[in-house]
Short mmCIF file of C-alpha atoms in Angstrom, two decimals:
data_model
loop_
_atom_site.label_atom_id
_atom_site.label_comp_id
_atom_site.label_asym_id
_atom_site.label_seq_id
_atom_site.Cartn_x
_atom_site.Cartn_y
_atom_site.Cartn_z
CA UNK A 1 -1.48 1.74 -10.09
CA UNK A 2 -4.10 4.34 -10.85
CA UNK A 3 -5.58 4.52 -14.16
CA UNK A 4 -6.67 7.40 -16.24
CA UNK A 5 -9.96 7.54 -14.43
CA UNK A 6 -10.82 7.32 -10.90
CA UNK A 7 -11.13 3.74 -9.32
CA UNK A 8 -11.62 2.01 -5.97
CA UNK A 9 -10.22 -0.75 -4.02
CA UNK A 10 -12.89 -2.43 -1.64
CA UNK A 11 -11.49 -4.44 1.28
CA UNK A 12 -14.14 -6.70 2.71
CA UNK A 13 -14.53 -7.60 6.21
CA UNK A 14 -13.05 -11.17 5.24
CA UNK A 15 -9.95 -9.41 3.85
CA UNK A 16 -10.95 -10.15 0.33
CA UNK A 17 -10.14 -7.25 -2.24
CA UNK A 18 -11.89 -6.06 -5.37
CA UNK A 19 -10.56 -3.36 -7.42
CA UNK A 20 -12.19 -1.22 -10.11
CA UNK A 21 -10.03 0.85 -12.50
CA UNK A 22 -7.00 0.17 -10.37
CA UNK A 23 -4.06 -2.21 -11.00
CA UNK A 24 -2.95 -3.67 -7.66
CA UNK A 25 0.84 -4.47 -7.20
CA UNK A 26 1.68 -7.98 -6.24
CA UNK A 27 1.64 -7.92 -2.39
CA UNK A 28 4.00 -10.17 -0.31
CA UNK A 29 2.32 -11.09 2.92
CA UNK A 30 -1.29 -11.31 4.02
CA UNK A 31 -3.94 -8.62 3.22
CA UNK A 32 -6.42 -8.49 6.07
CA UNK A 33 -9.41 -6.39 7.32
CA UNK A 34 -8.96 -4.47 10.64
CA UNK A 35 -9.82 -6.62 13.58
CA UNK A 36 -11.04 -5.50 16.92
CA UNK A 37 -12.23 -7.44 20.04
CA UNK A 38 -14.80 -5.99 22.46
CA UNK A 39 -14.54 -7.07 26.10
CA UNK A 40 -16.90 -6.33 28.96
CA UNK A 41 -19.63 -7.92 31.05
CA UNK A 42 -20.92 -11.23 29.68
CA UNK A 43 -24.30 -10.96 27.80
CA UNK A 44 -24.01 -7.15 27.51
CA UNK A 45 -25.10 -5.48 24.02
CA UNK A 46 -23.17 -2.83 22.27
CA UNK A 47 -23.18 -0.60 19.20
CA UNK A 48 -20.39 0.08 16.95
CA UNK A 49 -19.83 3.49 15.19
CA UNK A 50 -17.64 3.66 12.28
CA UNK A 51 -16.28 6.74 10.55
CA UNK A 52 -18.17 8.20 7.42
CA UNK A 53 -14.82 9.19 5.84
CA UNK A 54 -10.97 9.19 6.45
CA UNK A 55 -8.42 10.80 4.54
CA UNK A 56 -4.93 9.19 4.12
CA UNK A 57 -2.00 11.25 3.23
CA UNK A 58 1.35 10.86 1.30
CA UNK A 59 3.07 14.23 1.28
CA UNK A 60 0.90 16.73 -0.58
CA UNK A 61 -1.24 13.89 -1.91
CA UNK A 62 -4.39 12.20 -0.30
CA UNK A 63 -7.06 9.65 -0.96
CA UNK A 64 -10.32 9.24 0.79
CA UNK A 65 -11.58 5.98 2.50
CA UNK A 66 -15.32 5.52 2.50
CA UNK A 67 -18.19 3.06 3.11
CA UNK A 68 -16.71 1.44 6.36
CA UNK A 69 -18.64 -1.77 7.17
CA UNK A 70 -18.23 -4.31 10.02
CA UNK A 71 -19.24 -7.88 10.38
CA UNK A 72 -20.31 -8.18 14.06
CA UNK A 73 -22.54 -11.11 14.28
CA UNK A 74 -24.59 -10.46 17.42
CA UNK A 75 -23.47 -7.01 18.96
CA UNK A 76 -23.71 -9.21 22.29
CA UNK A 77 -20.64 -10.32 24.37
CA UNK A 78 -20.41 -14.02 24.81
CA UNK A 79 -20.35 -15.83 28.19
CA UNK A 80 -16.62 -15.11 28.18
CA UNK A 81 -17.53 -11.36 27.87
CA UNK A 82 -15.78 -10.93 24.46
CA UNK A 83 -16.87 -10.62 20.69
CA UNK A 84 -14.45 -9.93 17.78
CA UNK A 85 -15.30 -8.10 14.64
CA UNK A 86 -13.63 -7.03 11.40
CA UNK A 87 -13.74 -3.63 9.69
CA UNK A 88 -13.56 -3.25 5.85
CA UNK A 89 -13.95 0.00 3.66
CA UNK A 90 -13.52 1.39 0.12
CA UNK A 91 -10.28 3.23 -0.82
CA UNK A 92 -11.14 5.98 -3.54
CA UNK A 93 -8.21 6.14 -5.88
CA UNK A 94 -8.17 9.42 -8.02
CA UNK A 95 -7.32 9.47 -11.78
CA UNK A 96 -3.40 9.40 -12.05
CA UNK A 97 -3.09 9.18 -8.37
CA UNK A 98 0.50 9.62 -7.38
CA UNK A 99 2.38 6.60 -5.98
CA UNK A 100 3.35 6.80 -2.31
CA UNK A 101 3.05 5.54 1.31
CA UNK A 102 -0.20 6.84 2.20
CA UNK A 103 -0.97 6.93 6.06
CA UNK A 104 -3.82 7.84 8.28
CA UNK A 105 -6.01 6.65 11.11
CA UNK A 106 -9.65 5.98 11.89
CA UNK A 107 -11.59 5.65 14.98
CA UNK A 108 -14.09 2.81 15.88
CA UNK A 109 -16.22 3.56 18.78
CA UNK A 110 -18.05 0.77 20.80
CA UNK A 111 -20.85 1.77 23.24
CA UNK A 112 -22.54 -0.38 25.87
CA UNK A 113 -26.36 -0.31 25.21
#
């Protein structure tokens, strides 16, 4: 629930949430960060590009998601040719933000180096 002033909800790459000026409803189920697995030639290095900002929409209302982060340990594929990383971000909630089901997508780009 949005307060009388703007707030944020930060979802860390470990799935933990931290809210500021926002009251989160009880959530049944598990909250988690987005998880990606890179596959390719073993030992290959790669770079991750995250979006600067994404807009999510519910009817005529919207919110911005910013400050995307990832937790790739090495950016190098293992001997099996894989590595997994998580993505977190900050949801920016406006003062008096209307309740709704907000939807959107974001693109994560992985480039071999």
